[in-house]
Amino acid sequence: MKILLEAKNLSKEYIKTTGFFSRTRTSIKALDNLSINIKRGITLAVVGESGSGKSTLAKSLIRLIELDKGSIKFKNKNMRQISGDELKVTRKNIQMIFQDPYASLNPRMKIIKIMEEPLKIHAIGNSTTQYSKILSMIKRVGLEERDLLKYPHQFSGGQRQRIGIARALILEPELVICDEPVSALDVSVQAQIIQLLKSLQVEFGLTYLFITHDLRIVRHIANEVIVMKDGKLIEQGKTDIIFGSPKTKYTKELLASIPGNLLKRK
Amino acid sequence: MKNNILKINKLKVFPNNNPRLNLVKNISLSLKKGKTTCIVGESGSGKSLTALSIMQLLSSQLNMSGSIVFEGVNLVNLTKEDIRKRRGKDVAMIFQEPMTSLNPVLTIGYQIEEAIKVHNNLLKAELNKRVEELLNIVGIPTDRINSYPDELSGGQRQRVMIAMAISCSPRLLIADEPTTALDVTVQAQILDLLNSLKIKFEMTMLFITHDFGVVEDIADDVVVMYQGEIVEQGTVLKVLKKPMHPYTKALLACVPDPQGKKDLNPIDYSALKKAIG
C-alpha cells in the first residue's frame, strides 16, 4: 500500500515554569522521537491517555505546532520546509475535525458563511459553484438547505459535529485528522457519526488519522493502531493483532480498562 | 419493601412558567439498600434532574411534585434548614467535572475539613486525623493535604470529591457521571474505589451514566430513562442481556463492542416511535 504521510523522529518539548518567580523550569516531552507512517486509504487510530502527546502529534502534522526535531513527508513534500502558497495548498489536503463541535464553530457566523470560508480562502470556484458544492456537502452529512441560514447554537451536538465534518470535507482533502470527534457525544449520536465517517471514507477515498482514548471505537473504525505514552510510541500494528495479542504491558493494561471488563478483571 | 432505602413516587419535574411541560414524567423507583442502581439514558432523558430532585437541588426555575421518601422521611416536605442538615450527612453527591466542583484557591485538606465540619463538631486534632484517614481511604498520599486542586490530576481530584462526599458517612451516595471526564485506566480505578467503598461502608449508590460498559462494571440494578420516562428497570443481567423495551434494545445496539463482533447501529428514532406507539 502506498504511504501518504511519513513522519520521522518527531520531537517536541514544552518548558513548564513553576515556583517563585518561575525559577524552576521543567521540560515535558510531548513527542519523543516518534515515527509513524500513514498508508493511503486506511484509518490509523492513535490511542493513549491524556498527556500522552496524541493531540501534539496531530497538530504538528499540519504545522499548527512547530516541532523541535523531525521530518514530515506528505505526498513526497517535506512539510517542515515549505512555506507560503505551497504550505497553503498542502494544508488544503489535510483537514481536521475537532472534539468539541461547540467550540470549533464561530457562533456569530451562519452555517453558509462557515462553509464558504474555506472555499474563499483557497479561491475555489465562483459563488454559484460554491453554493452548489456547499449544498451537496451539507445534504451528504444529513442536514438540509434551510439549515444553511441558521447559527451554530441552533443545532444539537451531533448536528454541529456533522457541520464540522462537512466543513473539513468541502476542500476535498486526502488526509483527515479526527481529534476525538465523538468523545463529547451521546452513544446513540456517536454511532451515527461513526457510521457517517465510515461511509464518507469509502465515498471520497479518505485517509483518517483517528485520535481517541476510547478503545471500543478503535475496534469499529481503525485498520491500524498506534499506542502512545509520554510522547513515545509503545506499540503499533493491525487492529485485530493489537486487540488480540497485545505485546506490551501498557497496552494490556489499557485493554483491561475498557469498561464492561471489570468483573472479568477480578 | 423493608430493604428499600429510598422510594421515589410519581416524581414530576417541570419549569415554573410552564407546568404542563414535564421534563421528568411521573416516574417511580426504589433503591435497594447496599446496592448500586444505575440510571442510563441519553442527554435530556431526565437522569440528572431525577438525581437533583433527591438532593432538593433543582434550579429555582424548576418545580417538582410527587414524593421522595428516604428512610421513611419524605424529603419533599422538609424545610430548607432540615434538608440542609441531611445533605452530605445522609445523602451525598459527586459530579462529573471535579475541577468545577472544587474551589481552586483552597487546599484540598481545607476543603475536606470543611465538609466534615458542616455536620460534626470536632477538635482540630481529631479533624486532622479524620482528613488523613479519608485521604488514605480514597488513595491519595497524605502529604498532598496542602495541595491545591490544580496541582492534582483529574483522577486525584475526583478522589478528593469522593473523600468529601463520604466524609460524613452518608447512607446514600449519588454519583452523576463521575468518570465521564476521565481516562479509561483512571476510570477503572475510580469504579474499583467506588465499588470497594460501597461494600466497606454498606453504602447505597445511585449512579448516573450513559455508558453501558460502566453499567456492566458497577450496577446491581438498572433503570433506563427516555424522554423523561422510565422505559425499563430490572437487574443488570436482565436489562443488559434480555432487554424488553425497544428503546433499551436500540440503545444497546449503538454501544461499540470491544470485541468488534457486532455492528454499530445508530438509533432509528422514527422506527422507535412506531414501536413504542
Coordinates of C-alpha atoms in Angstrom, one line a residue:
Chain A
M1 CA 0.0 0.0 0.0
K2 CA 1.2 3.5 -0.8
I3 CA 2.3 5.7 2.1
L4 CA 0.6 9.0 2.2
L5 CA 2.4 10.6 5.1
E6 CA 5.7 9.6 6.6
A7 CA 6.8 11.2 9.9
K8 CA 10.3 10.5 11.3
N9 CA 11.8 11.2 14.7
L10 CA 9.3 13.8 15.7
S11 CA 10.3 15.6 18.9
K12 CA 8.7 18.4 20.8
E13 CA 9.5 19.6 24.3
Y14 CA 7.4 22.0 26.3
I15 CA 9.0 24.0 29.0
K16 CA 7.0 24.5 32.1
T17 CA 8.0 27.1 34.7
T18 CA 6.9 26.8 38.3
G19 CA 7.8 28.1 41.7
F20 CA 8.7 31.5 42.9
F21 CA 9.2 34.0 40.0
S22 CA 9.0 30.9 37.7
R23 CA 12.6 30.0 38.5
T24 CA 12.1 26.2 38.3
R25 CA 12.0 25.1 34.8
T26 CA 10.9 21.5 34.0
S27 CA 10.6 20.2 30.5
I28 CA 7.9 17.8 29.3
K29 CA 8.5 15.7 26.3
A30 CA 5.2 15.8 24.4
L31 CA 6.7 13.9 21.4
D32 CA 9.8 11.8 22.0
N33 CA 11.5 10.6 18.8
L34 CA 8.2 9.3 17.3
S35 CA 8.0 7.9 13.8
I36 CA 4.8 6.9 12.0
N37 CA 3.7 6.1 8.5
I38 CA 0.1 6.6 7.4
K39 CA -0.9 4.4 4.5
R40 CA -3.3 5.8 1.9
G41 CA -7.0 4.9 2.3
I42 CA -6.8 3.4 5.8
T43 CA -7.8 4.6 9.2
L44 CA -4.9 4.8 11.7
A45 CA -6.0 5.2 15.3
V46 CA -3.8 6.9 17.8
V47 CA -4.7 5.8 21.4
G48 CA -3.3 6.9 24.7
E49 CA -4.2 8.7 27.9
S50 CA -4.4 12.4 28.4
G51 CA -0.9 13.8 28.3
S52 CA 0.4 11.1 26.0
G53 CA 1.0 13.5 23.2
K54 CA -1.7 12.5 20.8
S55 CA -3.0 16.0 20.1
T56 CA 0.5 17.4 19.8
L57 CA 1.2 14.8 17.2
A58 CA -2.0 15.8 15.2
K59 CA -1.3 19.5 15.4
S60 CA 2.4 19.1 14.5
L61 CA 1.4 17.2 11.3
I62 CA -0.4 20.3 9.9
R63 CA 2.2 22.6 11.5
L64 CA -0.2 24.2 13.9
I65 CA 2.7 23.4 16.3
E66 CA 6.3 23.8 15.2
L67 CA 8.4 20.8 16.1
D68 CA 11.8 20.8 17.7
K69 CA 13.1 18.0 15.5
G70 CA 12.0 15.5 12.9
S71 CA 10.7 15.4 9.3
I72 CA 7.2 15.1 7.9
K73 CA 6.8 14.0 4.3
F74 CA 3.3 14.3 2.9
K75 CA 3.0 13.1 -0.7
N76 CA 6.7 13.5 -1.1
K77 CA 6.8 17.1 0.1
N78 CA 8.7 18.0 3.1
M79 CA 6.1 19.6 5.3
R80 CA 8.6 21.3 7.6
Q81 CA 10.4 23.2 4.8
I82 CA 7.6 24.5 2.7
S83 CA 6.0 27.9 3.3
G84 CA 3.6 30.5 1.8
D85 CA 1.4 29.3 -1.1
E86 CA 2.9 25.8 -1.1
L87 CA 2.0 25.3 2.6
K88 CA -1.5 26.6 1.9
V89 CA -2.1 24.1 -0.9
T90 CA -0.7 21.3 1.2
R91 CA -2.8 22.2 4.2
K92 CA -5.9 22.1 2.0
N93 CA -5.1 18.4 1.5
I94 CA -5.0 17.8 5.3
Q95 CA -8.1 18.8 7.2
M96 CA -9.0 18.5 10.8
I97 CA -12.2 17.5 12.7
F98 CA -12.2 18.6 16.3
Q99 CA -13.6 17.2 19.5
D100 CA -15.7 20.0 20.7
P101 CA -18.2 21.0 18.0
Y102 CA -19.4 23.8 20.3
A103 CA -16.0 25.4 20.4
S104 CA -14.9 24.9 16.9
L105 CA -17.6 26.7 15.0
N106 CA -17.8 30.5 15.1
P107 CA -21.0 31.3 17.0
R108 CA -21.6 34.6 15.1
M109 CA -21.4 33.0 11.6
K110 CA -24.3 31.4 9.8
I111 CA -23.6 27.9 8.6
I112 CA -23.4 29.1 5.0
K113 CA -20.6 31.5 6.0
I114 CA -18.8 28.8 7.9
M115 CA -18.9 26.6 4.9
E116 CA -18.0 29.3 2.4
E117 CA -14.9 30.5 4.2
P118 CA -12.5 27.6 3.3
L119 CA -13.6 27.8 -0.3
K120 CA -12.9 31.6 -0.4
I121 CA -9.6 31.2 1.2
H122 CA -8.5 28.7 -1.3
A123 CA -10.3 30.6 -4.2
I124 CA -12.2 27.6 -5.4
G125 CA -15.0 28.2 -7.9
N126 CA -17.3 31.2 -8.2
S127 CA -20.3 32.0 -5.9
T128 CA -22.7 29.8 -7.9
T129 CA -20.5 26.7 -8.0
Q130 CA -19.5 27.3 -4.3
Y131 CA -23.2 27.3 -3.3
S132 CA -24.0 24.1 -5.1
K133 CA -20.9 22.5 -3.6
I134 CA -21.9 23.5 -0.1
L135 CA -25.4 22.4 -0.6
S136 CA -24.5 18.9 -1.8
M137 CA -22.0 18.5 1.0
I138 CA -24.4 19.6 3.7
K139 CA -27.0 17.2 2.4
R140 CA -24.5 14.5 2.3
V141 CA -23.8 14.8 6.0
G142 CA -27.5 14.7 6.8
L143 CA -28.6 18.3 7.0
E144 CA -30.9 20.4 4.9
E145 CA -30.7 23.5 2.7
R146 CA -32.7 25.6 5.2
D147 CA -30.1 24.8 7.9
L148 CA -27.5 26.9 6.0
L149 CA -29.2 30.1 7.3
K150 CA -29.0 29.0 10.9
Y151 CA -26.4 29.8 13.6
P152 CA -24.3 27.0 15.3
H153 CA -26.3 27.4 18.6
Q154 CA -29.5 26.3 16.9
F155 CA -28.1 22.8 16.4
S156 CA -27.6 19.8 18.7
G157 CA -24.1 18.5 19.4
G158 CA -24.4 15.7 16.8
Q159 CA -25.6 18.1 14.1
R160 CA -22.7 20.5 14.9
Q161 CA -20.3 17.7 14.5
R162 CA -21.9 17.0 11.1
I163 CA -21.2 20.6 10.2
G164 CA -17.6 20.3 11.4
I165 CA -17.3 17.2 9.1
A166 CA -18.9 19.0 6.1
R167 CA -16.5 22.0 6.6
A168 CA -13.5 19.7 6.7
L169 CA -14.5 17.7 3.6
I170 CA -15.6 20.7 1.4
L171 CA -12.0 21.2 0.4
E172 CA -11.7 17.6 -0.8
P173 CA -8.7 16.7 1.5
E174 CA -6.9 13.4 1.2
L175 CA -6.0 13.1 4.9
V176 CA -8.5 13.9 7.6
I177 CA -7.2 14.2 11.2
C178 CA -10.0 13.5 13.6
D179 CA -9.1 14.6 17.1
E180 CA -11.6 12.8 19.5
P181 CA -14.5 13.6 17.2
V182 CA -17.1 11.6 19.1
S183 CA -15.9 11.9 22.7
A184 CA -18.3 14.7 23.6
L185 CA -21.4 12.9 22.2
D186 CA -24.0 10.5 23.5
V187 CA -23.6 6.8 22.5
S188 CA -26.6 7.0 20.1
V189 CA -25.2 10.1 18.3
Q190 CA -21.7 8.7 18.5
A191 CA -22.9 5.6 16.5
Q192 CA -24.4 7.9 13.9
I193 CA -21.2 10.0 13.4
I194 CA -19.0 6.9 13.2
Q195 CA -21.2 5.4 10.5
L196 CA -21.2 8.7 8.7
L197 CA -17.4 8.9 8.8
K198 CA -17.1 5.3 7.6
S199 CA -19.3 5.9 4.6
L200 CA -17.7 9.2 3.7
Q201 CA -14.3 7.4 3.8
V202 CA -15.4 4.9 1.1
E203 CA -17.2 7.6 -1.0
F204 CA -14.3 10.1 -1.1
G205 CA -11.4 7.7 -0.7
L206 CA -10.2 9.4 2.5
T207 CA -7.4 8.5 4.8
Y208 CA -8.1 9.0 8.5
L209 CA -5.8 9.7 11.4
F210 CA -8.2 9.0 14.3
I211 CA -7.2 10.2 17.7
T212 CA -9.2 8.7 20.6
H213 CA -9.0 7.4 24.1
D214 CA -11.9 5.0 23.6
L215 CA -10.7 1.7 22.6
R216 CA -14.1 0.3 21.8
I217 CA -14.4 2.9 19.0
V218 CA -11.0 1.9 17.6
R219 CA -12.2 -1.6 17.1
H220 CA -15.0 -0.3 14.9
I221 CA -13.2 2.2 12.8
A222 CA -9.5 1.5 12.6
N223 CA -7.4 -0.8 10.4
E224 CA -4.2 0.0 12.3
V225 CA -3.5 1.3 15.7
I226 CA -0.6 3.1 17.4
V227 CA -0.4 3.2 21.2
M228 CA 1.3 6.3 22.8
K229 CA 2.5 7.0 26.3
D230 CA 4.6 10.0 27.4
G231 CA 5.2 11.1 23.8
K232 CA 6.7 7.7 22.9
L233 CA 5.3 5.0 20.6
I234 CA 4.6 2.0 22.7
E235 CA 3.2 -0.4 20.2
Q236 CA 1.8 -0.4 16.7
G237 CA 0.1 -2.8 14.3
K238 CA -3.1 -4.1 12.8
T239 CA -6.2 -3.5 15.0
D240 CA -7.0 -7.2 15.3
I241 CA -3.5 -8.1 16.3
I242 CA -3.2 -5.3 18.9
F243 CA -6.5 -6.2 20.5
G244 CA -6.0 -10.0 20.1
S245 CA -2.4 -10.3 21.3
P246 CA -1.0 -7.1 22.7
K247 CA 2.7 -7.3 23.4
T248 CA 3.5 -4.6 25.9
K249 CA 2.3 -4.4 29.5
Y250 CA 0.9 -0.9 28.9
T251 CA -1.3 -1.9 26.0
K252 CA -2.6 -4.9 28.0
E253 CA -3.4 -2.5 30.9
L254 CA -5.3 -0.2 28.5
L255 CA -7.3 -3.0 27.1
A256 CA -8.2 -4.3 30.6
S257 CA -9.5 -0.9 31.5
I258 CA -12.2 -0.9 28.8
P259 CA -15.5 -0.5 30.7
G260 CA -17.5 -3.7 30.8
N261 CA -14.4 -5.7 31.8
L262 CA -14.2 -5.0 35.5
L263 CA -15.8 -8.3 36.5
K264 CA -13.6 -10.2 34.1
R265 CA -10.5 -8.5 35.5
K266 CA -11.1 -9.7 39.0
Chain B
M1 CA -40.3 -3.4 50.9
K2 CA -38.2 -3.0 54.1
N3 CA -34.8 -3.1 52.4
N4 CA -35.7 -0.1 50.2
I5 CA -33.7 2.9 51.4
L6 CA -35.2 5.4 49.0
K7 CA -38.6 5.4 47.3
I8 CA -39.5 7.9 44.6
N9 CA -43.2 8.0 43.9
K10 CA -44.8 9.8 40.9
L11 CA -42.0 12.3 40.5
K12 CA -42.6 15.1 38.0
V13 CA -40.2 18.0 37.2
F14 CA -41.5 21.0 35.3
P15 CA -40.5 24.6 34.6
N16 CA -42.2 27.1 36.8
N17 CA -43.6 29.1 33.9
N18 CA -44.9 26.0 32.0
P19 CA -46.2 23.4 34.4
R20 CA -47.6 21.3 31.6
L21 CA -44.2 20.6 30.1
N22 CA -42.9 17.6 32.1
L23 CA -39.2 17.1 31.9
V24 CA -39.5 14.1 34.3
K25 CA -42.8 12.4 33.7
N26 CA -44.3 10.7 36.7
I27 CA -41.5 8.3 37.5
S28 CA -41.4 5.9 40.4
L29 CA -38.4 3.9 41.5
S30 CA -36.9 2.3 44.6
L31 CA -33.3 1.9 45.6
K32 CA -32.4 -1.3 47.4
K33 CA -30.2 -0.9 50.5
G34 CA -26.5 -1.6 49.9
K35 CA -26.9 -1.9 46.1
T36 CA -25.9 0.2 43.2
T37 CA -28.6 1.3 40.9
C38 CA -27.6 2.9 37.5
I39 CA -29.8 5.3 35.7
V40 CA -28.9 5.2 32.0
G41 CA -30.2 7.4 29.2
E42 CA -29.2 9.9 26.6
S43 CA -28.7 13.6 27.3
G44 CA -32.1 15.2 28.0
S45 CA -33.6 12.0 29.3
G46 CA -34.1 13.4 32.8
K47 CA -31.4 11.4 34.7
S48 CA -29.7 14.3 36.3
L49 CA -32.9 16.1 37.1
T50 CA -34.0 12.9 39.0
A51 CA -30.8 13.0 41.0
L52 CA -31.0 16.7 41.7
S53 CA -34.6 16.2 42.9
I54 CA -33.5 13.7 45.5
M55 CA -30.9 16.3 46.8
Q56 CA -33.6 19.0 46.5
L57 CA -31.1 20.9 44.5
L58 CA -33.2 21.7 41.4
S59 CA -32.7 25.1 39.8
S60 CA -35.1 27.8 41.1
Q61 CA -36.7 27.9 37.7
L62 CA -37.9 24.3 38.1
N63 CA -40.5 22.8 40.3
M64 CA -41.4 19.3 41.3
S65 CA -44.3 17.2 42.5
G66 CA -44.5 13.7 43.9
S67 CA -42.8 12.2 46.9
I68 CA -39.2 11.2 47.7
V69 CA -39.1 9.0 50.8
F70 CA -35.7 8.4 52.3
E71 CA -35.6 6.0 55.3
G72 CA -39.3 6.8 56.0
V73 CA -39.0 10.6 55.7
N74 CA -40.5 12.5 52.8
L75 CA -37.7 14.8 51.7
V76 CA -40.2 17.0 49.7
N77 CA -41.9 18.1 52.9
L78 CA -38.8 19.2 54.8
T79 CA -37.9 22.8 55.4
K80 CA -34.8 24.2 53.8
E81 CA -33.0 24.0 57.1
D82 CA -33.9 20.4 57.7
I83 CA -32.8 19.3 54.2
R84 CA -29.5 21.1 54.7
K85 CA -28.9 19.0 57.8
R86 CA -29.4 15.9 55.7
R87 CA -27.4 16.9 52.6
G88 CA -24.0 15.5 52.9
K89 CA -24.8 13.6 56.1
D90 CA -27.5 11.2 54.9
V91 CA -27.2 11.7 51.1
A92 CA -24.1 12.9 49.4
M93 CA -23.4 13.6 45.7
I94 CA -20.4 13.7 43.4
F95 CA -20.4 15.3 40.0
Q96 CA -18.9 14.8 36.5
E97 CA -16.3 17.6 36.5
P98 CA -14.2 17.6 39.7
M99 CA -12.4 20.8 38.7
T100 CA -15.5 22.9 38.7
S101 CA -16.8 21.4 41.9
L102 CA -13.6 22.2 43.9
N103 CA -12.6 25.7 45.0
P104 CA -9.4 26.5 43.2
V105 CA -8.0 28.8 45.9
L106 CA -8.3 26.5 48.9
T107 CA -6.2 23.5 49.7
I108 CA -7.8 20.1 49.4
G109 CA -7.2 19.4 53.1
Y110 CA -9.1 22.6 54.0
Q111 CA -12.0 21.6 51.7
I112 CA -12.3 18.1 53.1
E113 CA -12.2 19.6 56.6
E114 CA -14.9 22.0 55.7
A115 CA -17.1 19.1 54.5
I116 CA -16.6 17.3 57.9
K117 CA -17.2 20.5 60.0
V118 CA -20.7 21.1 58.5
H119 CA -22.1 18.1 60.3
N120 CA -19.6 17.3 63.1
N121 CA -18.1 19.3 65.9
L122 CA -14.6 18.0 66.2
L123 CA -11.4 19.3 67.7
K124 CA -8.6 20.5 65.4
A125 CA -6.5 17.3 66.1
E126 CA -9.4 15.0 65.5
L127 CA -10.3 16.9 62.4
N128 CA -6.8 16.5 61.0
K129 CA -6.8 12.8 61.8
R130 CA -10.1 12.3 60.0
V131 CA -8.9 14.2 56.9
E132 CA -5.8 11.9 56.8
E133 CA -7.9 8.9 57.3
L134 CA -10.2 9.9 54.4
L135 CA -7.2 10.6 52.1
N136 CA -6.0 7.1 52.9
I137 CA -9.4 5.6 52.1
V138 CA -9.5 7.2 48.7
G139 CA -5.9 6.6 47.9
I140 CA -4.3 10.0 47.9
P141 CA -0.8 10.3 49.7
T142 CA -1.4 12.2 52.9
D143 CA 1.5 14.6 52.1
R144 CA -0.8 16.1 49.4
I145 CA -3.0 17.5 52.1
N146 CA -1.8 21.1 51.4
S147 CA -2.0 20.8 47.6
Y148 CA -4.4 23.0 45.6
P149 CA -6.8 21.3 43.1
D150 CA -4.8 22.4 40.1
E151 CA -1.8 20.5 41.4
L152 CA -3.7 17.3 41.2
S153 CA -4.6 15.1 38.2
G154 CA -8.2 14.6 37.1
G155 CA -8.4 11.2 38.8
Q156 CA -7.0 12.6 42.1
R157 CA -9.5 15.5 42.0
Q158 CA -12.3 13.0 41.7
R159 CA -10.8 11.1 44.6
V160 CA -10.9 14.3 46.7
M161 CA -14.6 14.8 45.7
I162 CA -15.3 11.2 46.8
A163 CA -13.4 11.8 50.1
M164 CA -15.6 14.9 50.8
A165 CA -18.7 13.0 49.8
I166 CA -18.1 10.1 52.2
S167 CA -16.7 12.3 55.0
C168 CA -19.9 12.2 57.0
S169 CA -20.6 8.5 56.2
P170 CA -23.7 9.0 54.1
R171 CA -26.0 6.1 53.6
L172 CA -26.8 7.1 50.0
L173 CA -24.2 8.3 47.5
I174 CA -25.4 9.8 44.3
A175 CA -22.8 9.9 41.5
D176 CA -23.6 11.9 38.4
E177 CA -21.4 10.7 35.6
P178 CA -18.3 10.7 37.9
T179 CA -16.0 9.1 35.4
T180 CA -17.1 10.6 32.1
A181 CA -14.3 13.1 32.0
L182 CA -11.5 10.6 33.0
D183 CA -9.2 8.4 31.0
V184 CA -10.1 4.7 30.8
T185 CA -7.4 3.5 33.1
V186 CA -8.3 6.2 35.7
Q187 CA -12.0 5.4 35.2
A188 CA -11.4 1.8 36.0
Q189 CA -9.6 2.8 39.2
I190 CA -12.3 5.1 40.3
L191 CA -15.0 2.5 39.6
D192 CA -13.0 0.0 41.7
L193 CA -12.7 2.5 44.5
L194 CA -16.5 3.3 44.5
N195 CA -17.2 -0.5 44.5
S196 CA -15.0 -1.1 47.4
L197 CA -16.4 1.8 49.4
K198 CA -19.9 0.6 48.8
I199 CA -19.0 -2.8 50.3
K200 CA -16.9 -1.4 53.1
F201 CA -19.4 1.2 54.4
E202 CA -22.6 -0.6 53.2
M203 CA -23.4 2.4 51.2
T204 CA -26.3 2.5 48.7
M205 CA -25.3 4.1 45.3
L206 CA -27.3 5.8 42.7
F207 CA -25.0 6.0 39.7
I208 CA -25.9 8.1 36.6
T209 CA -24.2 7.3 33.3
H210 CA -24.7 7.0 29.6
D211 CA -22.0 4.3 29.2
F212 CA -23.3 0.7 29.2
G213 CA -19.7 -0.6 29.8
V214 CA -19.7 1.3 33.1
V215 CA -23.1 -0.1 33.9
E216 CA -21.9 -3.6 33.4
D217 CA -19.0 -3.0 35.7
I218 CA -20.8 -1.4 38.6
A219 CA -24.6 -1.9 38.6
D220 CA -26.8 -4.3 40.5
D221 CA -29.9 -2.8 39.2
V222 CA -30.6 -0.6 36.1
V223 CA -33.1 2.0 35.3
V224 CA -33.4 3.1 31.6
M225 CA -34.8 6.6 31.0
Y226 CA -36.0 8.0 27.7
Q227 CA -37.6 11.5 27.3
G228 CA -38.3 11.9 31.0
E229 CA -39.9 8.4 31.5
I230 CA -38.6 5.1 32.8
V231 CA -38.9 2.7 30.0
E232 CA -37.4 -0.3 31.7
Q233 CA -35.9 -1.3 35.0
G234 CA -34.6 -4.5 36.5
T235 CA -31.4 -6.3 37.5
V236 CA -28.3 -5.6 35.4
L237 CA -28.2 -9.1 33.9
K238 CA -31.8 -8.9 32.9
V239 CA -31.6 -5.4 31.3
L240 CA -28.3 -5.9 29.5
K241 CA -28.8 -9.5 28.4
K242 CA -32.5 -9.7 27.9
P243 CA -33.8 -6.1 27.2
M244 CA -37.5 -6.0 26.7
H245 CA -38.2 -2.4 25.7
P246 CA -37.5 -1.3 22.1
Y247 CA -35.6 1.7 23.3
T248 CA -33.3 -0.3 25.6
K249 CA -32.6 -2.6 22.6
A250 CA -31.8 0.3 20.3
L251 CA -29.6 2.0 22.9
L252 CA -27.6 -1.2 23.4
A253 CA -27.2 -1.7 19.7
C254 CA -25.2 1.6 19.4
V255 CA -22.7 0.7 22.1
P256 CA -19.4 -0.1 20.4
D257 CA -18.4 -3.7 21.2
P258 CA -14.8 -4.1 22.3
Q259 CA -14.6 -7.5 20.6
G260 CA -15.7 -5.8 17.4
K261 CA -18.0 -8.6 16.5
K262 CA -21.2 -6.6 16.5
D263 CA -22.1 -3.8 14.0
L264 CA -22.8 -0.3 15.3
N265 CA -26.5 0.5 14.7
P266 CA -27.5 4.1 15.3
I267 CA -31.0 4.5 16.8
D268 CA -33.7 4.8 14.1
Y269 CA -36.0 7.2 16.0
S270 CA -38.9 7.0 13.6
A271 CA -38.9 3.2 13.8
L272 CA -38.6 3.5 17.6
K273 CA -41.6 5.9 17.7
K274 CA -43.7 3.4 15.8
A275 CA -42.6 0.5 18.1
I276 CA -43.4 2.4 21.2
G277 CA -46.7 3.6 19.8

